[in-house]
Structure formats: structure tokens, C-alpha cells
């Protein structure tokens, strides 16, 4: 978050690098809620990011952004805000490793899950049965079933995990529900 694309500021490449050094076996996805996402690709690659997810709305040339991400050895993800149509993301899907549907307006934690975004998840899952479809915003034990049943298999959950008295059990519950629906979705395809 850069204070432009969304109003908040957050950490950058130096924090990613310091975490990478402490957690060498963990996959690091950086979700770049920034204007001009191309500007940060080199820094995040050097810092050790594995997956670079940018917002479609912030890129003047998404295809070039994806190519640059890949040229730096990272997997490419692209996301859309709730008010953005899903079809442009669908057009890019064959060249992406992660398709991200925001289930809140990006920029602030603790917002309510927007269940009406599940129509976008279903649309993408029907058209791309093997895709990694990520949802971000308002995910918790109360909302995970809705997201997983729609076809989301990558989950970002901030507040529900960090505000819990038992974060490990929340993560385990979220993971369990996603895995249950992954098996169901695989059996149906």
C-alpha cells in the first residue's frame, strides 16, 4: 500500500528481505496495492518475493507487467477491486499464476466480507478449473465456507487471524474448509 492507490502505507522490500532471511522455506506473496506496480518489481524480486500480485486497475499495460514479473523469476498474480468487472481479469488468466478477487475495498483491515464478490470467483472457477483463485478481505471462520464453496483456494485472512486468541486454530480451520472444497471442486471437474 503506497498511500496513492489505497490511502494507507505499509512495508516494502526491506521488510520482505528481513523476513525472507528468517523464513527461508516460506512462499512470500507480495500483494502490491500501489500505483505504478511496475516500479516495485525489481526491488521485490531482489528482496526474495516468490509471487508478485498487482492490481489490474493500477497497471497501464498488464501484459507487460506480467512479463516483467516473470522475467525476474517470480510467479505473477493480478487482482481486481470489488467495483471492477471480472472479464478483463479473465482475459489475462492464461498468463497468470494467481487470480485475486478483493472481497473488501482494499486499504483497510477489519472490513466486512462482500459475499456478492463470489459470483466473480464462480465465474473464474468455471472458466479456469485449475487456476489459483485468491480472495482477500473479511475472511474468517464465519465466511470461509462461502468463499471456498465458490471456488477460492487461496485465502488471505488478516484480522480474523491476528485478533484471535488462538491464531493457529483459526488458520487450521480456514485451511480445512478450503481443502474440503478443493476436493469437491476437483471431483466435479
Coordinates of C-alpha atoms in Angstrom, one line a residue:
X1 CA 0.0 0.0 0.0
X2 CA 1.5 3.2 -1.1
X3 CA -0.8 6.0 0.1
X4 CA -1.9 6.6 -3.5
X5 CA -3.7 3.5 -4.9
X6 CA -5.1 3.0 -1.4
X7 CA -4.9 5.6 1.4
X8 CA -2.7 3.6 3.8
X9 CA 1.0 3.0 3.8
X10 CA 2.6 -0.4 4.6
X11 CA 6.0 -2.1 4.5
X12 CA 8.2 -2.5 1.5
X13 CA 11.1 -4.5 0.1
X14 CA 13.5 -4.2 3.2
X15 CA 10.9 -5.8 5.4
X16 CA 10.3 -8.6 2.9
X17 CA 14.0 -9.2 2.7
X18 CA 14.4 -9.3 6.5
X19 CA 11.5 -11.8 6.8
X20 CA 12.9 -13.9 3.9
X21 CA 16.2 -14.3 5.8
X22 CA 14.2 -15.5 8.9
X23 CA 11.8 -17.8 7.0
X24 CA 13.7 -19.3 4.0
X25 CA 11.3 -22.1 3.2
X26 CA 8.1 -20.0 3.2
X27 CA 6.5 -18.7 0.0
X28 CA 6.3 -15.0 0.0
X29 CA 3.4 -13.4 -1.9
X30 CA 3.5 -9.6 -2.1
X31 CA 0.1 -8.1 -2.8
X32 CA 1.0 -4.7 -4.3
X33 CA -1.8 -2.2 -3.7
X34 CA 0.2 0.5 -5.3
X35 CA 0.1 2.9 -8.2
X36 CA 2.6 2.0 -10.9
X37 CA 3.2 -1.6 -9.7
X38 CA 5.9 -2.0 -12.4
X39 CA 8.1 0.3 -10.3
X40 CA 8.5 -2.2 -7.5
X41 CA 9.1 -5.5 -9.3
X42 CA 12.9 -5.3 -9.2
X43 CA 13.0 -4.4 -5.5
X44 CA 10.6 -7.2 -4.5
X45 CA 12.4 -9.7 -6.6
X46 CA 15.8 -8.8 -5.0
X47 CA 14.1 -9.0 -1.6
X48 CA 13.1 -12.6 -2.2
X49 CA 9.4 -12.4 -3.1
X50 CA 8.1 -15.5 -4.8
X51 CA 4.7 -14.3 -6.1
X52 CA 4.1 -10.7 -7.2
X53 CA 0.4 -9.7 -7.3
X54 CA -0.6 -6.3 -8.7
X55 CA -3.9 -4.6 -9.3
X56 CA -5.3 -4.5 -12.8
X57 CA -6.6 -1.0 -12.1
X58 CA -3.1 0.3 -11.4
X59 CA -1.3 -1.0 -14.4
X60 CA -1.3 0.7 -17.8
X61 CA -0.1 -2.4 -19.6
X62 CA -0.9 -5.6 -17.5
X63 CA 0.6 -7.9 -20.1
X64 CA 4.0 -6.1 -19.9
X65 CA 3.7 -6.1 -16.1
X66 CA 3.2 -9.8 -16.1
X67 CA 6.2 -10.3 -18.5
X68 CA 8.4 -8.2 -16.2
X69 CA 7.4 -10.1 -13.1
X70 CA 8.1 -13.4 -14.9
X71 CA 11.5 -12.1 -16.2
X72 CA 12.5 -11.6 -12.6
X73 CA 11.7 -15.2 -11.7
X74 CA 8.5 -14.6 -9.7
X75 CA 5.1 -16.0 -10.2
X76 CA 2.5 -13.4 -11.5
X77 CA -0.8 -12.6 -9.8
X78 CA -3.3 -9.9 -10.7
X79 CA -6.2 -8.7 -8.6
X80 CA -9.3 -6.6 -9.1
X81 CA -11.2 -4.3 -6.7
X82 CA -14.9 -5.0 -6.0
X83 CA -16.2 -2.5 -8.5
X84 CA -14.1 -3.7 -11.3
X85 CA -15.6 -6.1 -13.9
X86 CA -14.1 -9.7 -13.8
X87 CA -13.9 -10.1 -17.6
X88 CA -10.5 -8.2 -18.1
X89 CA -9.0 -10.5 -15.4
X90 CA -10.5 -13.5 -17.2
X91 CA -8.7 -12.3 -20.4
X92 CA -5.4 -12.3 -18.6
X93 CA -6.0 -15.6 -16.7
X94 CA -4.0 -17.9 -19.0
X95 CA -0.8 -15.8 -18.3
X96 CA -1.3 -15.6 -14.5
X97 CA -0.5 -17.9 -11.6
X98 CA -2.9 -16.2 -9.2
X99 CA -6.3 -14.5 -9.9
X100 CA -7.2 -12.3 -7.0
X101 CA -10.7 -11.1 -6.2
X102 CA -10.9 -8.4 -3.5
X103 CA -13.8 -9.1 -1.1
X104 CA -13.4 -5.7 0.6
X105 CA -12.4 -2.3 -0.7
X106 CA -8.6 -2.5 -0.4
X107 CA -6.6 -0.4 2.0
X108 CA -8.0 -1.1 5.5
X109 CA -8.2 -4.2 7.6
X110 CA -11.3 -5.4 9.6
X111 CA -13.9 -4.7 6.9
X112 CA -16.9 -6.9 6.3
X113 CA -16.7 -9.7 3.7
X114 CA -18.5 -8.8 0.4
X115 CA -20.3 -12.1 -0.4
X116 CA -21.6 -10.7 -3.7
X117 CA -18.0 -11.0 -5.0
X118 CA -18.4 -14.8 -5.0
X119 CA -20.1 -14.5 -8.4
X120 CA -16.7 -13.4 -9.8
X121 CA -15.0 -16.3 -8.1
X122 CA -17.5 -18.8 -9.5
X123 CA -17.2 -17.2 -13.0
X124 CA -13.4 -17.6 -12.9
X125 CA -13.6 -21.2 -11.4
X126 CA -16.0 -22.3 -14.1
X127 CA -13.7 -20.9 -16.8
X128 CA -10.4 -21.9 -15.2
X129 CA -10.9 -25.0 -13.1
X130 CA -7.1 -25.4 -12.3
X131 CA -6.4 -21.7 -11.5
X132 CA -5.3 -20.4 -8.2
X133 CA -8.1 -18.1 -7.2
X134 CA -7.4 -15.9 -4.2
X135 CA -9.8 -13.9 -2.1
X136 CA -8.7 -11.1 0.2
X137 CA -10.8 -9.3 2.7
X138 CA -13.1 -10.2 5.5
X139 CA -12.2 -13.9 5.5
X140 CA -12.9 -15.6 8.8
X141 CA -14.3 -18.9 10.1
X142 CA -17.7 -17.3 9.5
X143 CA -17.1 -16.5 5.8
X144 CA -14.7 -19.2 4.7
X145 CA -17.3 -21.7 3.7
X146 CA -18.9 -19.2 1.2
X147 CA -15.5 -18.4 -0.4
X148 CA -14.3 -22.0 -0.6
X149 CA -17.6 -23.3 -2.0
X150 CA -17.5 -20.6 -4.7
X151 CA -14.1 -21.9 -5.7
X152 CA -11.5 -19.8 -3.9
X153 CA -8.4 -21.9 -3.0
X154 CA -6.0 -19.1 -1.9
X155 CA -7.2 -17.2 1.2
X156 CA -5.9 -14.0 2.8
X157 CA -7.1 -13.6 6.3
X158 CA -5.7 -10.8 8.4
X159 CA -7.9 -9.6 11.2
X160 CA -9.5 -13.0 11.9
X161 CA -6.1 -14.5 12.5
X162 CA -4.2 -11.8 14.3
X163 CA -7.0 -10.8 16.5
X164 CA -7.8 -14.3 17.6
X165 CA -6.7 -15.7 20.9
X166 CA -5.7 -18.9 19.1
X167 CA -4.4 -17.9 15.6
X168 CA -3.2 -21.5 14.8
X169 CA -6.7 -22.9 15.2
X170 CA -8.2 -20.2 13.0
X171 CA -5.6 -20.9 10.3
X172 CA -6.2 -24.7 10.7
X173 CA -10.0 -24.2 10.3
X174 CA -9.7 -21.9 7.3
X175 CA -7.2 -24.4 5.6
X176 CA -9.5 -27.3 6.4
X177 CA -12.6 -25.8 4.8
X178 CA -10.6 -24.7 1.7
X179 CA -9.1 -28.2 1.4
X180 CA -12.6 -29.8 1.7
X181 CA -14.0 -27.7 -1.2
X182 CA -10.8 -28.2 -3.3
X183 CA -11.6 -31.9 -3.2
X184 CA -15.2 -31.3 -4.0
X185 CA -14.4 -29.0 -6.9
X186 CA -11.8 -31.4 -8.3
X187 CA -14.3 -34.2 -8.2
X188 CA -16.8 -32.1 -10.1
X189 CA -14.4 -31.1 -12.9

